[in-house]
Amino acid sequence: MAITLANPAGLPEIDVYRQVSVATGSKLVFVAGQVSWDADGVTVGEGDLAAQVEQCYVNVATALAGVGASFGDVAKLNVHVVDWTPDKMPLLLEGISRAAARLGTAPAPPATLLGVAALDVPEHLVEIEATAVVD
């Protein structure tokens, strides 16, 4: 794989992601922000942050697979959550855990969590975008 994940000494170790990724591949893959739509464009988990996080991760995995990549190739994730407050963290982590179980992998690339006022439609609570590197 073209990605090596690391937690350098002197930085905290976070369970759900690593602090650094080193990319050595030759092809960049940029996945547009994925929301909790199913293949027909129907919102999955309306009003349920954990369900929407799970579907977003599944959609990112589907997008990656479509170009011959996987979560093992992801160098960076950006997670945008509507009206983020720290008390929503357990729901975010639950969604990530459910996605990991469903996908058979624990996505752990460096990630940035951003609170936003709104997304494309009011039903969407989270959007996840990815950058991957493949050989």
N, C-alpha and C. Protein backbone atom coordinates (compact mmCIF):
# COMPACT_ATOMS: atom_id res chain seq x y z
N MET A 1 0.83 -1.18 0.00
CA MET A 1 0.00 0.00 0.00
C MET A 1 0.87 1.24 0.00
N ALA A 2 0.31 2.30 -0.53
CA ALA A 2 1.06 3.54 -0.68
C ALA A 2 0.99 4.42 0.56
N ILE A 3 0.20 4.03 1.57
CA ILE A 3 0.00 4.86 2.76
C ILE A 3 0.55 4.16 3.99
N THR A 4 1.34 4.89 4.77
CA THR A 4 1.80 4.43 6.07
C THR A 4 1.26 5.41 7.11
N LEU A 5 0.57 4.88 8.12
CA LEU A 5 -0.01 5.72 9.17
C LEU A 5 0.89 5.69 10.40
N ALA A 6 0.98 6.83 11.10
CA ALA A 6 1.86 6.91 12.26
C ALA A 6 1.30 7.86 13.31
N ASN A 7 1.68 7.61 14.55
CA ASN A 7 1.44 8.51 15.67
C ASN A 7 2.82 8.88 16.22
N PRO A 8 3.42 9.97 15.74
CA PRO A 8 4.76 10.35 16.21
C PRO A 8 4.78 10.65 17.71
N ALA A 9 5.89 10.33 18.33
CA ALA A 9 6.07 10.63 19.74
C ALA A 9 5.86 12.12 19.97
N GLY A 10 5.24 12.45 21.07
CA GLY A 10 5.00 13.84 21.41
C GLY A 10 3.61 14.31 21.00
N LEU A 11 2.85 13.47 20.28
CA LEU A 11 1.47 13.79 19.92
C LEU A 11 0.55 12.77 20.58
N PRO A 12 -0.66 13.17 20.90
CA PRO A 12 -1.56 12.21 21.54
C PRO A 12 -1.99 11.11 20.58
N GLU A 13 -2.21 9.92 21.14
CA GLU A 13 -2.73 8.81 20.34
C GLU A 13 -4.24 8.82 20.44
N ILE A 14 -4.90 8.95 19.30
CA ILE A 14 -6.36 9.00 19.22
C ILE A 14 -6.83 7.65 18.67
N ASP A 15 -7.85 7.07 19.28
CA ASP A 15 -8.31 5.74 18.88
C ASP A 15 -8.78 5.65 17.44
N VAL A 16 -9.48 6.66 16.95
CA VAL A 16 -10.15 6.52 15.65
C VAL A 16 -9.34 7.04 14.47
N TYR A 17 -8.18 7.63 14.70
CA TYR A 17 -7.34 8.05 13.59
C TYR A 17 -5.90 8.18 14.03
N ARG A 18 -5.00 8.24 13.06
CA ARG A 18 -3.58 8.46 13.32
C ARG A 18 -3.26 9.92 13.01
N GLN A 19 -2.21 10.42 13.59
CA GLN A 19 -1.86 11.83 13.43
C GLN A 19 -1.24 12.15 12.08
N VAL A 20 -0.59 11.17 11.45
CA VAL A 20 0.17 11.43 10.23
C VAL A 20 -0.02 10.28 9.25
N SER A 21 -0.05 10.61 7.98
CA SER A 21 0.04 9.58 6.95
C SER A 21 1.16 9.97 6.00
N VAL A 22 1.90 8.97 5.55
CA VAL A 22 2.97 9.18 4.58
C VAL A 22 2.56 8.46 3.30
N ALA A 23 2.48 9.21 2.20
CA ALA A 23 2.04 8.66 0.93
C ALA A 23 3.23 8.48 0.00
N THR A 24 3.34 7.28 -0.59
CA THR A 24 4.44 7.03 -1.51
C THR A 24 3.95 6.60 -2.88
N GLY A 25 2.65 6.59 -3.10
CA GLY A 25 2.09 6.15 -4.37
C GLY A 25 2.23 7.21 -5.46
N SER A 26 1.68 6.89 -6.61
CA SER A 26 1.85 7.77 -7.76
C SER A 26 0.55 8.34 -8.30
N LYS A 27 -0.60 7.88 -7.76
CA LYS A 27 -1.88 8.36 -8.27
C LYS A 27 -2.70 8.90 -7.10
N LEU A 28 -3.17 10.15 -7.22
CA LEU A 28 -4.02 10.75 -6.20
C LEU A 28 -5.48 10.50 -6.53
N VAL A 29 -6.26 10.22 -5.50
CA VAL A 29 -7.70 10.01 -5.65
C VAL A 29 -8.39 10.98 -4.70
N PHE A 30 -9.25 11.82 -5.24
CA PHE A 30 -10.00 12.77 -4.43
C PHE A 30 -11.48 12.38 -4.48
N VAL A 31 -12.02 12.02 -3.33
CA VAL A 31 -13.42 11.60 -3.25
C VAL A 31 -14.24 12.79 -2.76
N ALA A 32 -15.23 13.17 -3.55
CA ALA A 32 -16.12 14.26 -3.17
C ALA A 32 -16.78 13.95 -1.83
N GLY A 33 -17.17 14.97 -1.13
CA GLY A 33 -17.86 14.78 0.13
C GLY A 33 -19.06 13.85 -0.04
N GLN A 34 -19.07 12.78 0.74
CA GLN A 34 -20.15 11.79 0.67
C GLN A 34 -21.13 12.03 1.81
N VAL A 35 -22.40 12.09 1.46
CA VAL A 35 -23.46 12.24 2.45
C VAL A 35 -24.17 10.89 2.58
N SER A 36 -25.22 10.85 3.37
CA SER A 36 -25.85 9.57 3.69
C SER A 36 -26.93 9.16 2.69
N TRP A 37 -26.65 9.31 1.41
CA TRP A 37 -27.55 8.81 0.38
C TRP A 37 -27.28 7.35 0.10
N ASP A 38 -28.33 6.62 -0.25
CA ASP A 38 -28.13 5.28 -0.79
C ASP A 38 -27.92 5.42 -2.29
N ALA A 39 -27.82 4.32 -3.00
CA ALA A 39 -27.53 4.34 -4.44
C ALA A 39 -28.62 5.04 -5.24
N ASP A 40 -29.83 5.16 -4.67
CA ASP A 40 -30.93 5.81 -5.37
C ASP A 40 -31.09 7.27 -4.98
N GLY A 41 -30.17 7.79 -4.15
CA GLY A 41 -30.26 9.19 -3.74
C GLY A 41 -31.23 9.44 -2.61
N VAL A 42 -31.60 8.38 -1.88
CA VAL A 42 -32.50 8.51 -0.74
C VAL A 42 -31.65 8.62 0.53
N THR A 43 -31.98 9.58 1.39
CA THR A 43 -31.23 9.76 2.63
C THR A 43 -31.44 8.57 3.57
N VAL A 44 -30.33 8.02 4.05
CA VAL A 44 -30.34 6.93 5.02
C VAL A 44 -30.18 7.54 6.41
N GLY A 45 -31.01 7.13 7.35
CA GLY A 45 -30.84 7.56 8.75
C GLY A 45 -31.22 9.00 9.02
N GLU A 46 -32.30 9.45 8.43
CA GLU A 46 -32.71 10.84 8.67
C GLU A 46 -32.87 11.10 10.17
N GLY A 47 -32.19 12.12 10.67
CA GLY A 47 -32.24 12.47 12.09
C GLY A 47 -31.34 11.63 12.98
N ASP A 48 -30.59 10.70 12.42
CA ASP A 48 -29.76 9.76 13.19
C ASP A 48 -28.30 9.93 12.78
N LEU A 49 -27.54 10.67 13.58
CA LEU A 49 -26.15 10.98 13.24
C LEU A 49 -25.32 9.71 13.06
N ALA A 50 -25.44 8.74 13.96
CA ALA A 50 -24.63 7.51 13.85
C ALA A 50 -24.92 6.78 12.54
N ALA A 51 -26.19 6.66 12.19
CA ALA A 51 -26.55 5.98 10.94
C ALA A 51 -26.02 6.73 9.73
N GLN A 52 -26.04 8.05 9.78
CA GLN A 52 -25.54 8.83 8.65
C GLN A 52 -24.02 8.74 8.54
N VAL A 53 -23.32 8.74 9.66
CA VAL A 53 -21.86 8.56 9.63
C VAL A 53 -21.53 7.21 9.01
N GLU A 54 -22.23 6.17 9.44
CA GLU A 54 -22.01 4.83 8.88
C GLU A 54 -22.20 4.85 7.37
N GLN A 55 -23.29 5.41 6.89
CA GLN A 55 -23.56 5.43 5.45
C GLN A 55 -22.53 6.25 4.69
N CYS A 56 -22.08 7.36 5.28
CA CYS A 56 -21.05 8.18 4.63
C CYS A 56 -19.77 7.37 4.43
N TYR A 57 -19.33 6.65 5.47
CA TYR A 57 -18.13 5.82 5.35
C TYR A 57 -18.31 4.73 4.30
N VAL A 58 -19.49 4.12 4.28
CA VAL A 58 -19.77 3.10 3.26
C VAL A 58 -19.71 3.72 1.87
N ASN A 59 -20.25 4.91 1.73
CA ASN A 59 -20.21 5.58 0.42
C ASN A 59 -18.78 5.94 0.01
N VAL A 60 -17.97 6.38 0.96
CA VAL A 60 -16.55 6.64 0.65
C VAL A 60 -15.89 5.35 0.18
N ALA A 61 -16.14 4.25 0.89
CA ALA A 61 -15.56 2.96 0.50
C ALA A 61 -16.02 2.55 -0.90
N THR A 62 -17.28 2.79 -1.21
CA THR A 62 -17.81 2.46 -2.53
C THR A 62 -17.13 3.29 -3.61
N ALA A 63 -16.97 4.57 -3.34
CA ALA A 63 -16.29 5.46 -4.30
C ALA A 63 -14.85 5.01 -4.52
N LEU A 64 -14.16 4.68 -3.44
CA LEU A 64 -12.77 4.22 -3.55
C LEU A 64 -12.69 2.93 -4.36
N ALA A 65 -13.55 1.98 -4.04
CA ALA A 65 -13.54 0.70 -4.75
C ALA A 65 -13.78 0.89 -6.24
N GLY A 66 -14.58 1.88 -6.58
CA GLY A 66 -14.89 2.14 -7.98
C GLY A 66 -13.69 2.56 -8.82
N VAL A 67 -12.62 2.99 -8.14
CA VAL A 67 -11.40 3.37 -8.85
C VAL A 67 -10.22 2.51 -8.43
N GLY A 68 -10.52 1.35 -7.84
CA GLY A 68 -9.46 0.41 -7.49
C GLY A 68 -8.71 0.75 -6.22
N ALA A 69 -9.33 1.49 -5.31
CA ALA A 69 -8.67 1.88 -4.06
C ALA A 69 -9.51 1.36 -2.88
N SER A 70 -8.97 1.54 -1.67
CA SER A 70 -9.68 1.13 -0.46
C SER A 70 -9.32 2.11 0.66
N PHE A 71 -9.92 1.89 1.84
CA PHE A 71 -9.57 2.76 2.97
C PHE A 71 -8.10 2.65 3.33
N GLY A 72 -7.46 1.56 3.00
CA GLY A 72 -6.03 1.43 3.24
C GLY A 72 -5.20 2.40 2.43
N ASP A 73 -5.80 3.00 1.40
CA ASP A 73 -5.11 3.97 0.55
C ASP A 73 -5.41 5.41 0.92
N VAL A 74 -6.28 5.62 1.91
CA VAL A 74 -6.70 6.98 2.27
C VAL A 74 -5.62 7.67 3.09
N ALA A 75 -5.22 8.84 2.61
CA ALA A 75 -4.21 9.65 3.29
C ALA A 75 -4.84 10.66 4.24
N LYS A 76 -6.09 11.07 3.99
CA LYS A 76 -6.71 12.13 4.79
C LYS A 76 -8.22 12.10 4.63
N LEU A 77 -8.93 12.30 5.73
CA LEU A 77 -10.38 12.46 5.73
C LEU A 77 -10.74 13.83 6.29
N ASN A 78 -11.78 14.43 5.75
CA ASN A 78 -12.39 15.62 6.33
C ASN A 78 -13.84 15.27 6.63
N VAL A 79 -14.24 15.50 7.88
CA VAL A 79 -15.58 15.17 8.33
C VAL A 79 -16.27 16.48 8.71
N HIS A 80 -17.40 16.74 8.09
CA HIS A 80 -18.17 17.96 8.34
C HIS A 80 -19.48 17.55 9.02
N VAL A 81 -19.73 18.09 10.22
CA VAL A 81 -20.92 17.73 10.98
C VAL A 81 -21.73 18.99 11.25
N VAL A 82 -23.02 18.92 10.94
CA VAL A 82 -23.91 20.06 11.17
C VAL A 82 -24.09 20.29 12.67
N ASP A 83 -23.95 21.56 13.07
CA ASP A 83 -24.16 21.97 14.47
C ASP A 83 -23.36 21.12 15.45
N TRP A 84 -22.08 20.89 15.14
CA TRP A 84 -21.24 20.05 15.98
C TRP A 84 -21.12 20.61 17.39
N THR A 85 -21.25 19.71 18.37
CA THR A 85 -20.91 19.97 19.76
C THR A 85 -20.25 18.70 20.28
N PRO A 86 -19.35 18.82 21.25
CA PRO A 86 -18.63 17.65 21.74
C PRO A 86 -19.52 16.51 22.25
N ASP A 87 -20.73 16.82 22.69
CA ASP A 87 -21.61 15.75 23.18
C ASP A 87 -22.08 14.82 22.06
N LYS A 88 -21.82 15.18 20.79
CA LYS A 88 -22.17 14.33 19.66
C LYS A 88 -21.08 13.29 19.35
N MET A 89 -19.94 13.38 20.03
CA MET A 89 -18.83 12.48 19.77
C MET A 89 -19.22 11.00 19.90
N PRO A 90 -19.96 10.58 20.93
CA PRO A 90 -20.32 9.15 20.99
C PRO A 90 -21.10 8.67 19.76
N LEU A 91 -21.97 9.50 19.21
CA LEU A 91 -22.72 9.12 18.01
C LEU A 91 -21.80 9.03 16.80
N LEU A 92 -20.86 9.95 16.69
CA LEU A 92 -19.88 9.90 15.60
C LEU A 92 -19.06 8.62 15.70
N LEU A 93 -18.57 8.30 16.90
CA LEU A 93 -17.77 7.10 17.10
C LEU A 93 -18.58 5.83 16.87
N GLU A 94 -19.85 5.84 17.25
CA GLU A 94 -20.71 4.69 17.00
C GLU A 94 -20.86 4.46 15.50
N GLY A 95 -21.06 5.54 14.75
CA GLY A 95 -21.19 5.41 13.30
C GLY A 95 -19.92 4.88 12.66
N ILE A 96 -18.77 5.36 13.12
CA ILE A 96 -17.49 4.88 12.60
C ILE A 96 -17.33 3.39 12.92
N SER A 97 -17.67 3.01 14.15
CA SER A 97 -17.55 1.61 14.55
C SER A 97 -18.46 0.71 13.72
N ARG A 98 -19.69 1.15 13.50
CA ARG A 98 -20.62 0.35 12.69
C ARG A 98 -20.12 0.23 11.25
N ALA A 99 -19.58 1.32 10.71
CA ALA A 99 -19.04 1.27 9.35
C ALA A 99 -17.85 0.32 9.28
N ALA A 100 -16.98 0.38 10.28
CA ALA A 100 -15.80 -0.50 10.31
C ALA A 100 -16.23 -1.96 10.32
N ALA A 101 -17.25 -2.28 11.12
CA ALA A 101 -17.73 -3.66 11.18
C ALA A 101 -18.33 -4.08 9.84
N ARG A 102 -19.07 -3.19 9.25
CA ARG A 102 -19.72 -3.49 7.96
C ARG A 102 -18.71 -3.65 6.84
N LEU A 103 -17.65 -2.83 6.87
CA LEU A 103 -16.65 -2.84 5.81
C LEU A 103 -15.52 -3.83 6.08
N GLY A 104 -15.41 -4.31 7.30
CA GLY A 104 -14.33 -5.23 7.64
C GLY A 104 -12.98 -4.54 7.76
N THR A 105 -13.01 -3.27 8.05
CA THR A 105 -11.77 -2.49 8.20
C THR A 105 -12.01 -1.38 9.21
N ALA A 106 -10.97 -0.92 9.84
CA ALA A 106 -11.07 0.20 10.78
C ALA A 106 -10.38 1.41 10.15
N PRO A 107 -11.14 2.24 9.44
CA PRO A 107 -10.52 3.42 8.80
C PRO A 107 -9.88 4.31 9.84
N ALA A 108 -8.58 4.58 9.71
CA ALA A 108 -7.88 5.36 10.73
C ALA A 108 -6.91 6.39 10.16
N PRO A 109 -7.12 6.91 8.95
CA PRO A 109 -6.19 7.92 8.45
C PRO A 109 -6.36 9.22 9.24
N PRO A 110 -5.40 10.14 9.12
CA PRO A 110 -5.58 11.44 9.73
C PRO A 110 -6.92 12.03 9.30
N ALA A 111 -7.57 12.70 10.25
CA ALA A 111 -8.89 13.24 9.96
C ALA A 111 -9.04 14.61 10.60
N THR A 112 -9.82 15.44 9.96
CA THR A 112 -10.18 16.74 10.50
C THR A 112 -11.69 16.76 10.68
N LEU A 113 -12.15 17.13 11.86
CA LEU A 113 -13.57 17.23 12.16
C LEU A 113 -13.94 18.70 12.21
N LEU A 114 -14.89 19.08 11.37
CA LEU A 114 -15.32 20.47 11.28
C LEU A 114 -16.81 20.59 11.55
N GLY A 115 -17.19 21.52 12.40
CA GLY A 115 -18.60 21.84 12.60
C GLY A 115 -19.02 22.84 11.53
N VAL A 116 -20.18 22.59 10.93
CA VAL A 116 -20.69 23.47 9.89
C VAL A 116 -22.12 23.86 10.22
N ALA A 117 -22.59 24.96 9.64
CA ALA A 117 -23.95 25.42 9.88
C ALA A 117 -24.97 24.56 9.16
N ALA A 118 -24.65 24.14 7.94
CA ALA A 118 -25.59 23.35 7.14
C ALA A 118 -24.84 22.63 6.04
N LEU A 119 -25.50 21.63 5.45
CA LEU A 119 -24.96 20.93 4.28
C LEU A 119 -25.92 21.15 3.12
N ASP A 120 -25.87 20.29 2.13
CA ASP A 120 -26.64 20.50 0.89
C ASP A 120 -28.15 20.51 1.08
N VAL A 121 -28.65 19.64 1.95
CA VAL A 121 -30.08 19.61 2.27
C VAL A 121 -30.23 19.47 3.78
N PRO A 122 -31.34 19.91 4.35
CA PRO A 122 -31.50 19.88 5.81
C PRO A 122 -31.43 18.48 6.42
N GLU A 123 -31.74 17.43 5.65
CA GLU A 123 -31.73 16.07 6.18
C GLU A 123 -30.33 15.54 6.46
N HIS A 124 -29.33 16.11 5.78
CA HIS A 124 -27.96 15.60 5.93
C HIS A 124 -27.28 16.23 7.14
N LEU A 125 -26.78 15.37 8.02
CA LEU A 125 -26.13 15.81 9.25
C LEU A 125 -24.62 15.73 9.16
N VAL A 126 -24.08 14.98 8.20
CA VAL A 126 -22.64 14.77 8.11
C VAL A 126 -22.25 14.57 6.65
N GLU A 127 -21.04 14.99 6.32
CA GLU A 127 -20.45 14.78 4.99
C GLU A 127 -18.98 14.45 5.19
N ILE A 128 -18.51 13.43 4.47
CA ILE A 128 -17.12 12.98 4.64
C ILE A 128 -16.45 12.95 3.27
N GLU A 129 -15.29 13.61 3.17
CA GLU A 129 -14.51 13.59 1.94
C GLU A 129 -13.17 12.93 2.22
N ALA A 130 -12.58 12.35 1.17
CA ALA A 130 -11.34 11.59 1.35
C ALA A 130 -10.35 11.92 0.25
N THR A 131 -9.08 11.84 0.62
CA THR A 131 -7.98 11.90 -0.34
C THR A 131 -7.19 10.61 -0.18
N ALA A 132 -6.97 9.92 -1.28
CA ALA A 132 -6.25 8.65 -1.25
C ALA A 132 -5.07 8.71 -2.21
N VAL A 133 -4.11 7.81 -1.99
CA VAL A 133 -2.95 7.69 -2.85
C VAL A 133 -2.78 6.22 -3.14
N VAL A 134 -2.65 5.87 -4.42
CA VAL A 134 -2.45 4.48 -4.82
C VAL A 134 -1.24 4.37 -5.71
N ASP A 135 -0.66 3.18 -5.74
CA ASP A 135 0.50 2.93 -6.59
C ASP A 135 0.09 2.84 -8.05
